[in-house]
């Protein structure tokens, strides 16, 4: 009988799922389950302090649970004096120490790491087996096949394909409620007097307190506050967050999906992305929980469909786009934008109330909801012509749920249109009127949303027209912008000059 090769199974910080492919046929006694906290992952962008604390605590809880289940876990902490600082150096050390003959890894979420892992076989002289990450509901190859069968890449068509594939919200093969999307019922204006449920929070245990101290000492120059750390850090707590969302927030989620209220950072959103993206929750269990709420009558269809569309549609679609288009996707800059990221993206120090609110809550919680990311922070970066790489680095740094596979297409594709419209039919550019419609921010803002030009006018107003004017040759053929260009064409030369000079004055004053 031949002896099985001594196997190291690497689990990354965003692979904390008991069902991860890496563990599937593991031999608990002879295989080494390897995990490492390394400075290279902490600093390739200087992640938000709460993200690092969250992920390290979740990694340590996961490792502990594996050990308790009889696995042979080798775990390097960040402050281990022998820690070499990168996954590369830690694997090299482990191969020598445990006399490893084979490495097994589930494919990573980022192209950067895939390249490193693909080089290991040659570098270390041991076979490296890369497994499919089947926690996603559409494999890379099924996405490729779907994309090849289409003339264009549109999320709504992909979403229908996924609904059918996973038999989700279907009635005799047709969509429940007679249509695939209820997005027109997801755009209600907020009522600032609404009583929004307080999100579930968890007292830090010993493991989390240790990690918070570690992050305080090693990462104090990173963006974000560590104060009041109250995230879930293991699977059972993450399931409690999901349960709270399904019962308390999902019923109202649909109506106010796009709404923003001053000092209400969470609205009716699920706050699950950080747990889902690191593997503590899996997408299908979340989708089935939402479907179940519809069947029980505890949540309406516009909420359940609206929520499932984000997970089964947008999340899987965005990941498909990433793997379809990397590595070129990262370099795209359709508008040739070259402005530096203004300092207020870090400090929150701006008189634009919408921007200040979004940045301040990002600093505090590592969280902003979709419309804040897209129509406030992203919209401003688009209109101001900020260099896509700087915008991408910022988004990857500041959110607790940020990994390049999901951050990059959302930023470069959806918010900045830097891919020239690979999947968005037009840029998500908007004037202050949109933000005013969907929030109460403008009521207390230094700037006046009703004013189009001048020192106290809302900057989004003139920047919007300036953006369209400046990028005319690239955009005027877009059918969905016909109306906007018609309006622009009706403006007098004097008006256009004022728009341009207000924009120049404002943009050149940016810190
Ligand atoms: P909910 O509003 O409750 O939505 C439920 C779930 O749907 C989310 O948890 C998420 O898993 C999924 N989802 C919704 N929209 C998207 C989307 N566009 N792409 C992928 N998944 C989606 N999401 C991330 O997970 N990581 C990121 O780094 C990230 N960066 C973004 C950057 C920009 C510019 C934009 C416009 C969006 C970004 N998103 C990102 C998508 C979305 O904003 C977040 O998933 C969402 O705000 C997370 O909060 P939630 O869990 O309360 O989501
Ligand atoms: C985000 C992150 C951080 C901050 N630290 C670690 C770490 O120390 N060890 C680790 O295995 N993973 C970490 N991660 C998650 C990885 O960056 C993530 O696996 C890749 O970005 C691929 O998605
Ligand atoms: Fe933002 Fe303009 Fe409204 Fe101020 S007036 S909150 S800058 S949209």
XYZ file of C-alpha atoms and ligand atoms in Angstrom:
595
model
C 0.000 0.000 0.000
C 1.437 3.417 -0.968
C 1.795 6.071 1.729
C -0.356 9.234 1.264
C 1.763 12.352 0.697
C 2.146 14.577 3.732
C -0.383 17.302 2.871
C -0.669 20.935 3.882
C -4.099 22.477 3.416
C -3.997 26.286 3.388
C -7.055 28.202 4.593
C -7.093 31.939 3.846
C -8.708 34.636 5.945
C -11.714 34.756 3.611
C -12.148 30.970 3.464
C -13.630 30.439 6.918
C -16.348 28.008 5.813
C -16.660 24.537 7.286
C -17.742 23.363 3.818
C -14.695 24.865 2.025
C -13.349 22.497 -0.669
C -9.898 22.464 0.999
C -11.266 20.545 3.989
C -13.564 18.176 2.137
C -11.427 15.042 2.053
C -8.903 16.102 4.700
C -7.367 13.457 6.918
C -7.706 14.951 10.419
C -4.757 13.091 11.838
C -2.125 13.284 9.122
C -2.907 16.521 7.201
C -1.809 19.949 8.400
C -4.475 22.629 8.222
C -2.451 25.789 7.876
C -3.513 29.370 8.604
C -1.354 32.476 8.967
C -1.778 36.114 9.937
C 0.711 37.952 7.751
C 1.698 41.581 7.384
C 1.663 41.389 3.583
C -2.093 40.684 3.542
C -2.652 43.381 6.178
C -0.798 46.055 4.206
C -1.097 45.388 0.451
C -3.648 48.080 1.014
C -3.710 49.386 4.582
C -7.028 47.824 5.547
C -9.429 49.479 8.001
C -8.452 48.581 11.568
C -11.851 47.012 12.284
C -11.539 44.793 9.206
C -8.208 43.387 10.393
C -9.463 42.879 13.946
C -12.613 41.222 12.648
C -10.794 38.911 10.261
C -8.084 37.862 12.714
C -10.651 37.156 15.408
C -12.780 35.177 12.939
C -9.656 33.271 11.763
C -8.688 32.395 15.344
C -12.221 31.261 16.204
C -12.328 29.157 13.049
C -8.951 27.565 13.805
C -10.087 26.817 17.361
C -13.277 25.141 16.119
C -11.261 23.009 13.661
C -8.879 21.911 16.442
C -11.816 21.031 18.679
C -13.143 18.903 15.814
C -9.928 16.899 15.763
C -8.028 18.612 12.946
C -4.307 19.163 13.099
C -4.174 22.964 12.870
C -0.965 24.982 12.509
C -1.673 28.677 13.042
C 0.872 31.526 12.855
C -0.069 34.680 14.736
C 1.008 38.095 13.468
C 3.324 38.711 16.408
C 4.996 35.280 16.307
C 8.742 36.131 16.254
C 9.285 33.548 13.491
C 6.507 34.958 11.290
C 8.119 35.791 7.923
C 5.436 38.346 7.025
C 3.959 36.833 3.851
C 1.990 33.759 2.828
C 4.961 32.829 0.679
C 7.446 32.870 3.535
C 5.044 31.126 5.931
C 4.355 28.314 3.477
C 8.057 27.892 2.815
C 8.684 27.600 6.546
C 5.819 25.120 6.986
C 6.962 22.934 4.067
C 10.394 22.540 5.693
C 9.099 22.102 9.239
C 6.360 19.545 8.504
C 8.182 17.901 5.550
C 5.235 18.689 3.292
C 4.852 16.756 0.012
C 1.658 18.338 -1.334
C -0.306 21.615 -0.908
C -4.062 21.924 -1.323
C -5.795 25.315 -1.579
C -9.213 26.520 -2.645
C -8.763 29.157 -5.379
C -8.314 32.583 -3.807
C -10.634 35.561 -4.267
C -7.948 37.759 -5.789
C -5.937 37.464 -8.989
C -2.844 38.711 -7.110
C -2.834 35.629 -4.863
C -3.754 33.231 -7.651
C -0.563 34.235 -9.446
C 1.486 33.644 -6.288
C -0.098 30.232 -5.661
C 0.457 29.203 -9.269
C 4.173 29.867 -8.827
C 4.550 27.682 -5.731
C 4.840 24.330 -7.480
C 8.001 25.470 -9.243
C 9.288 27.513 -6.321
C 8.870 24.815 -3.654
C 9.046 21.668 -5.769
C 5.835 20.177 -4.358
C 2.521 19.687 -6.218
C -0.032 22.451 -5.565
C -3.668 21.478 -6.064
C -5.972 24.479 -6.634
C -9.631 23.593 -6.049
C -12.724 25.399 -7.354
C -14.292 27.767 -4.811
C -17.751 26.202 -4.957
C -19.133 28.447 -2.252
C -20.160 30.683 -5.162
C -23.344 29.744 -6.994
C -21.927 30.267 -10.487
C -18.575 28.701 -11.246
C -16.016 30.659 -13.275
C -16.517 28.276 -16.197
C -20.337 28.534 -16.126
C -20.034 32.315 -16.102
C -17.683 32.158 -19.065
C -20.099 29.885 -20.941
C -23.022 32.187 -20.120
C -21.037 35.275 -21.184
C -19.999 33.610 -24.474
C -23.630 32.926 -25.306
C -24.575 36.639 -25.033
C -24.127 39.704 -27.201
C -23.807 41.859 -24.124
C -23.235 41.345 -20.407
C -26.317 42.499 -18.538
C -27.034 41.660 -14.939
C -30.785 41.255 -15.434
C -30.317 38.477 -18.036
C -27.752 36.754 -15.814
C -30.096 37.037 -12.836
C -32.916 35.298 -14.747
C -30.476 32.546 -15.728
C -29.483 32.133 -12.057
C -33.102 32.162 -10.822
C -33.863 29.319 -13.232
C -30.667 27.398 -12.479
C -31.259 27.506 -8.727
C -35.061 27.256 -8.920
C -35.400 30.373 -6.903
C -38.649 32.381 -6.592
C -40.234 30.355 -9.368
C -43.808 29.194 -9.871
C -44.189 26.544 -12.580
C -41.041 27.879 -14.209
C -42.271 31.493 -14.122
C -41.161 34.246 -11.744
C -43.233 34.529 -8.580
C -45.436 37.643 -8.809
C -45.318 37.707 -12.622
C -42.062 39.593 -13.151
C -38.402 39.004 -12.547
C -37.622 42.285 -10.824
C -39.537 44.545 -8.484
C -36.890 47.264 -8.512
C -39.476 49.985 -9.135
C -40.779 49.119 -5.653
C -37.327 49.495 -4.092
C -36.962 53.266 -4.346
C -39.169 54.872 -1.724
C -38.118 58.212 -0.303
C -37.167 57.851 3.362
C -39.190 59.179 6.264
C -36.675 60.574 8.783
C -39.044 59.651 11.641
C -38.897 55.926 10.825
C -37.904 53.686 13.739
C -35.020 51.654 12.346
C -34.102 48.562 14.392
C -30.692 48.671 16.096
C -28.363 46.064 14.565
C -27.353 43.039 16.605
C -24.071 43.489 18.443
C -21.701 41.168 20.287
C -19.488 41.700 23.325
C -15.820 40.990 22.405
C -14.505 37.786 24.032
C -10.878 37.073 25.095
C -9.814 36.190 21.543
C -11.257 39.397 20.121
C -9.793 41.553 22.906
C -6.320 40.085 22.230
C -6.656 40.803 18.543
C -7.845 44.377 19.141
C -4.680 44.995 21.209
C -2.560 43.488 18.434
C -4.154 45.704 15.776
C -3.781 48.750 18.036
C -0.047 48.211 18.294
C 0.737 46.966 14.770
C -1.730 48.899 12.620
C -2.298 52.187 14.400
C -1.496 54.190 11.234
C -4.324 52.463 9.367
C -7.607 54.210 8.580
C -10.630 53.660 10.819
C -11.599 53.414 14.418
C -11.390 50.296 16.604
C -13.854 51.786 19.117
C -16.936 49.802 20.094
C -15.966 46.679 18.162
C -19.143 44.612 18.215
C -19.096 42.378 15.119
C -19.968 38.696 15.061
C -16.744 36.680 14.917
C -17.877 33.087 14.421
C -20.460 31.226 12.417
C -23.076 30.928 15.142
C -22.973 34.680 15.818
C -23.094 35.434 12.078
C -26.212 33.230 11.880
C -27.747 35.387 14.620
C -27.104 38.491 12.493
C -28.818 36.791 9.557
C -31.774 35.767 11.724
C -32.161 39.319 13.067
C -32.152 40.690 9.519
C -34.727 38.206 8.253
C -37.164 38.927 11.078
C -36.574 42.607 11.865
C -35.322 44.297 8.686
C -36.169 42.266 5.602
C -39.877 43.184 5.695
C -39.002 46.879 5.167
C -35.702 46.369 3.262
C -37.316 46.484 -0.194
C -39.120 49.810 0.127
C -36.112 51.718 1.455
C -33.290 49.897 -0.306
C -32.004 53.131 -1.892
C -32.821 55.547 0.938
C -30.421 57.505 3.153
C -31.082 59.337 6.431
C -28.661 61.520 8.363
C -27.020 59.572 11.224
C -28.714 56.311 10.178
C -25.784 54.401 8.675
C -27.498 51.025 8.378
C -31.119 51.697 7.389
C -32.793 48.307 6.696
C -29.735 46.700 5.118
C -28.656 43.216 6.101
C -25.052 44.024 7.226
C -23.999 40.519 6.238
C -21.453 41.207 3.488
C -18.422 40.963 5.777
C -19.577 37.553 7.083
C -20.541 36.270 3.670
C -17.319 37.371 1.984
C -15.092 35.693 4.568
C -17.132 32.498 4.527
C -18.950 32.559 7.862
C -22.248 32.575 5.950
C -22.959 30.989 2.607
C -25.075 32.589 -0.103
C -27.557 29.774 -0.620
C -28.544 29.559 3.049
C -29.225 33.319 3.028
C -31.280 33.145 -0.156
C -33.334 30.203 1.158
C -33.928 32.036 4.464
C -35.330 35.011 2.533
C -37.487 32.756 0.328
C -38.774 31.062 3.446
C -39.796 34.452 4.906
C -41.875 35.062 1.761
C -43.510 31.637 2.011
C -44.368 32.220 5.671
C -45.782 35.634 4.811
C -43.392 37.458 7.131
C -41.795 39.548 4.340
C -43.304 40.949 1.122
C -42.187 40.036 -2.394
C -40.580 43.421 -3.214
C -38.265 42.958 -0.218
C -37.470 39.287 -0.773
C -36.943 39.599 -4.519
C -34.956 42.839 -4.070
C -32.680 41.149 -1.552
C -32.233 37.918 -3.527
C -31.441 39.980 -6.656
C -28.427 41.418 -4.818
C -27.073 37.998 -3.847
C -28.018 35.642 -6.650
C -27.785 38.405 -9.260
C -25.336 41.192 -8.505
C -22.861 39.375 -6.254
C -22.381 36.392 -8.587
C -22.394 38.599 -11.691
C -19.734 40.936 -10.290
C -17.502 37.991 -9.421
C -17.983 36.530 -12.901
C -16.947 39.840 -14.476
C -13.819 39.991 -12.293
C -12.524 36.581 -13.347
C -13.607 37.086 -16.947
C -11.678 40.330 -17.328
C -8.672 40.228 -15.010
C -5.875 41.248 -15.119
C -6.582 43.930 -17.787
C -9.667 45.169 -15.933
C -7.597 46.824 -13.229
C -5.896 49.137 -15.724
C -9.018 50.538 -17.405
C -9.588 54.292 -17.401
C -12.197 55.088 -20.069
C -12.369 58.820 -19.296
C -8.617 59.227 -18.745
C -9.404 60.538 -15.239
C -6.271 61.723 -13.443
C -7.210 63.806 -10.398
C -5.821 62.781 -7.017
C -8.240 61.496 -4.392
C -9.210 64.451 -2.173
C -8.150 64.235 1.419
C -11.722 64.366 2.725
C -12.214 60.746 1.604
C -10.015 59.997 4.630
C -10.878 62.797 7.035
C -14.566 63.354 6.294
C -13.713 67.019 6.533
C -15.969 68.538 3.876
C -18.997 70.813 3.914
C -20.821 68.421 1.578
C -23.126 66.736 4.087
C -23.672 63.599 2.003
C -19.940 62.995 1.588
C -19.148 63.806 5.215
C -21.827 61.374 6.457
C -20.647 58.576 4.202
C -16.976 58.995 5.109
C -17.576 59.398 8.844
C -19.617 56.220 9.113
C -17.065 54.411 6.942
C -14.353 55.445 9.367
C -16.435 54.368 12.376
C -17.929 51.098 11.114
C -16.077 50.159 7.904
C -19.564 50.220 6.382
C -21.633 52.286 3.996
C -24.613 50.895 2.159
C -24.872 50.471 -1.571
C -26.395 53.824 -2.514
C -23.912 55.720 -0.363
C -21.057 53.878 -2.109
C -22.533 54.268 -5.587
C -24.441 57.538 -5.685
C -22.502 59.586 -3.138
C -18.861 58.453 -2.849
C -18.623 56.849 -6.292
C -20.681 59.516 -8.058
C -18.457 62.270 -6.670
C -15.292 60.443 -7.789
C -16.814 59.991 -11.270
C -17.903 63.627 -11.642
C -14.626 64.968 -10.226
C -12.565 62.764 -12.569
C -10.538 60.971 -9.897
C -7.912 58.478 -11.061
C -9.533 54.991 -10.927
C -6.561 53.346 -9.206
C -6.807 55.782 -6.278
C -10.562 55.274 -6.006
C -10.168 51.490 -6.117
C -7.450 51.528 -3.476
C -9.644 53.647 -1.233
C -12.660 51.326 -1.545
C -10.482 48.253 -0.988
C -8.946 49.846 2.099
C -11.965 51.173 3.943
C -14.722 48.526 3.885
C -14.846 45.461 6.089
C -16.357 43.479 3.196
C -13.793 44.549 0.591
C -11.903 41.965 -1.478
C -10.737 42.801 -4.953
C -13.072 40.336 -6.736
C -16.089 42.298 -5.505
C -14.634 45.766 -4.988
C -13.001 46.270 -8.414
C -15.959 45.674 -10.772
C -18.237 47.638 -8.458
C -15.876 50.604 -8.469
C -14.384 50.551 -11.965
C -17.452 49.128 -13.704
C -20.416 50.411 -11.795
C -19.328 53.626 -10.080
C -16.647 55.010 -12.435
C -17.643 53.548 -15.824
C -13.881 53.106 -16.254
C -14.551 50.024 -18.403
C -16.523 52.142 -20.898
C -19.781 50.303 -20.197
C -18.868 46.635 -20.188
C -21.965 45.917 -18.098
C -23.478 49.297 -17.132
C -25.660 50.831 -19.833
C -24.649 54.369 -18.795
C -22.552 56.021 -16.097
C -24.300 56.323 -12.726
C -23.727 60.092 -12.813
C -26.253 62.231 -10.973
C -26.724 65.799 -9.804
C -27.711 66.802 -6.251
C -31.388 66.264 -7.139
C -30.963 62.477 -6.877
C -29.320 62.657 -3.448
C -31.994 65.112 -2.318
C -34.741 62.768 -3.479
C -33.328 59.746 -1.695
C -32.099 61.368 1.560
C -32.572 64.174 4.018
C -28.875 65.168 3.842
C -29.450 68.299 1.768
C -31.718 69.854 4.419
C -28.773 70.459 6.767
C -26.008 70.870 4.186
C -23.902 74.011 3.837
C -24.603 73.877 0.100
C -28.003 74.511 -1.452
C -29.268 71.715 -3.646
C -31.734 74.113 -5.306
C -28.888 76.362 -6.551
C -27.238 75.383 -9.802
C -24.263 77.746 -9.801
C -22.294 79.959 -7.479
C -20.376 79.559 -4.255
C -23.191 78.029 -2.234
C -24.642 75.840 -5.027
C -24.490 72.059 -4.528
C -21.223 70.952 -6.207
C -22.902 67.834 -7.625
C -25.109 70.161 -9.732
C -22.477 71.924 -11.802
C -20.049 68.961 -11.712
C -22.719 66.803 -13.324
C -23.107 69.072 -16.374
C -19.382 69.703 -16.514
C -18.805 65.925 -16.628
C -21.242 65.483 -19.518
C -19.767 68.428 -21.387
C -16.180 67.335 -20.887
C -16.814 63.736 -21.951
C -19.168 64.520 -24.808
C -17.206 62.680 -27.476
C -17.265 59.492 -25.392
C -20.871 59.662 -24.225
C -23.137 61.495 -26.619
C -23.781 58.364 -28.673
C -25.274 56.676 -25.605
C -29.002 56.409 -26.138
C -29.731 56.629 -22.406
C -28.009 60.024 -22.234
C -29.866 61.550 -25.182
C -32.209 63.585 -22.947
C -29.341 64.918 -20.857
C -27.385 66.031 -23.925
C -30.531 67.639 -25.316
C -30.817 69.671 -22.089
C -27.125 70.536 -22.227
C -27.538 71.730 -25.819
C -30.276 74.135 -24.764
C -27.938 75.899 -22.334
C -26.535 79.254 -23.419
C -22.808 79.730 -23.968
C -22.731 81.957 -20.879
C -24.385 79.273 -18.721
C -21.921 76.662 -19.964
C -19.039 78.946 -19.110
C -20.349 79.446 -15.572
C -20.674 75.663 -15.148
C -17.106 75.225 -16.289
C -15.671 77.975 -14.129
C -17.635 76.879 -11.002
C -16.316 73.356 -11.562
C -12.760 74.546 -12.035
C -12.897 76.736 -8.922
C -14.350 73.933 -6.839
C -12.068 71.193 -8.135
C -8.911 73.260 -7.843
C -9.796 74.027 -4.207
C -9.994 70.330 -3.286
C -7.523 69.402 -0.549
P -27.467 44.598 1.497
O -27.893 45.880 0.907
O -28.268 44.100 2.625
O -27.438 43.523 0.309
C -27.376 42.126 0.565
C -26.146 41.485 -0.020
O -26.163 41.546 -1.426
C -24.813 42.117 0.385
O -24.396 41.662 1.650
C -23.896 41.675 -0.735
O -23.343 40.416 -0.452
C -24.830 41.541 -1.924
N -24.664 42.684 -2.823
C -25.468 43.752 -2.959
N -25.036 44.550 -3.955
C -23.925 43.982 -4.438
C -23.007 44.333 -5.461
N -23.164 45.426 -6.209
N -21.948 43.543 -5.662
C -21.765 42.426 -4.931
N -22.600 42.042 -3.943
C -23.677 42.807 -3.722
N -19.743 44.751 -1.743
C -18.865 43.984 -1.103
O -19.232 42.936 -0.585
N -17.547 44.331 -1.028
C -17.087 45.478 -1.578
O -15.901 45.772 -1.496
C -18.007 46.321 -2.251
N -17.611 47.490 -2.810
C -18.516 48.269 -3.457
C -18.081 49.460 -4.048
C -18.974 50.258 -4.742
C -18.510 51.515 -5.409
C -20.326 49.860 -4.847
C -21.292 50.685 -5.613
C -20.765 48.710 -4.242
C -19.883 47.888 -3.547
N -20.292 46.694 -2.949
C -19.368 45.913 -2.309
C -21.685 46.228 -3.059
C -22.620 46.673 -1.910
O -22.522 48.063 -1.738
C -22.312 45.957 -0.616
O -22.316 44.569 -0.853
C -23.363 46.239 0.442
O -23.436 47.631 0.674
C -23.037 45.481 1.725
O -23.933 45.821 2.735
P -25.097 44.844 3.215
O -24.533 43.525 3.566
O -25.863 45.573 4.277
O -25.923 44.686 1.874
C -7.808 40.640 4.219
C -6.843 39.735 4.907
C -6.038 40.232 5.917
C -6.139 41.631 6.400
N -5.133 39.447 6.521
C -5.017 38.142 6.167
C -4.052 37.298 6.766
O -3.268 37.713 7.598
N -4.013 36.006 6.376
C -4.838 35.504 5.417
O -4.769 34.310 5.125
N -5.743 36.304 4.819
C -5.854 37.598 5.156
N -6.745 38.418 4.527
C -7.557 37.849 3.447
C -6.769 37.763 2.137
O -6.277 39.040 1.799
C -7.680 37.196 1.057
O -7.695 35.823 1.207
C -7.243 37.540 -0.323
O -7.369 38.905 -0.539
C -8.038 36.775 -1.385
O -9.377 37.156 -1.408
Fe -24.744 66.578 -0.980
Fe -25.377 68.669 -2.519
Fe -27.179 67.670 -0.887
Fe -25.091 68.968 0.098
S -26.702 69.799 -1.186
S -25.936 67.005 0.852
S -23.496 68.389 -1.345
S -26.259 66.611 -2.630
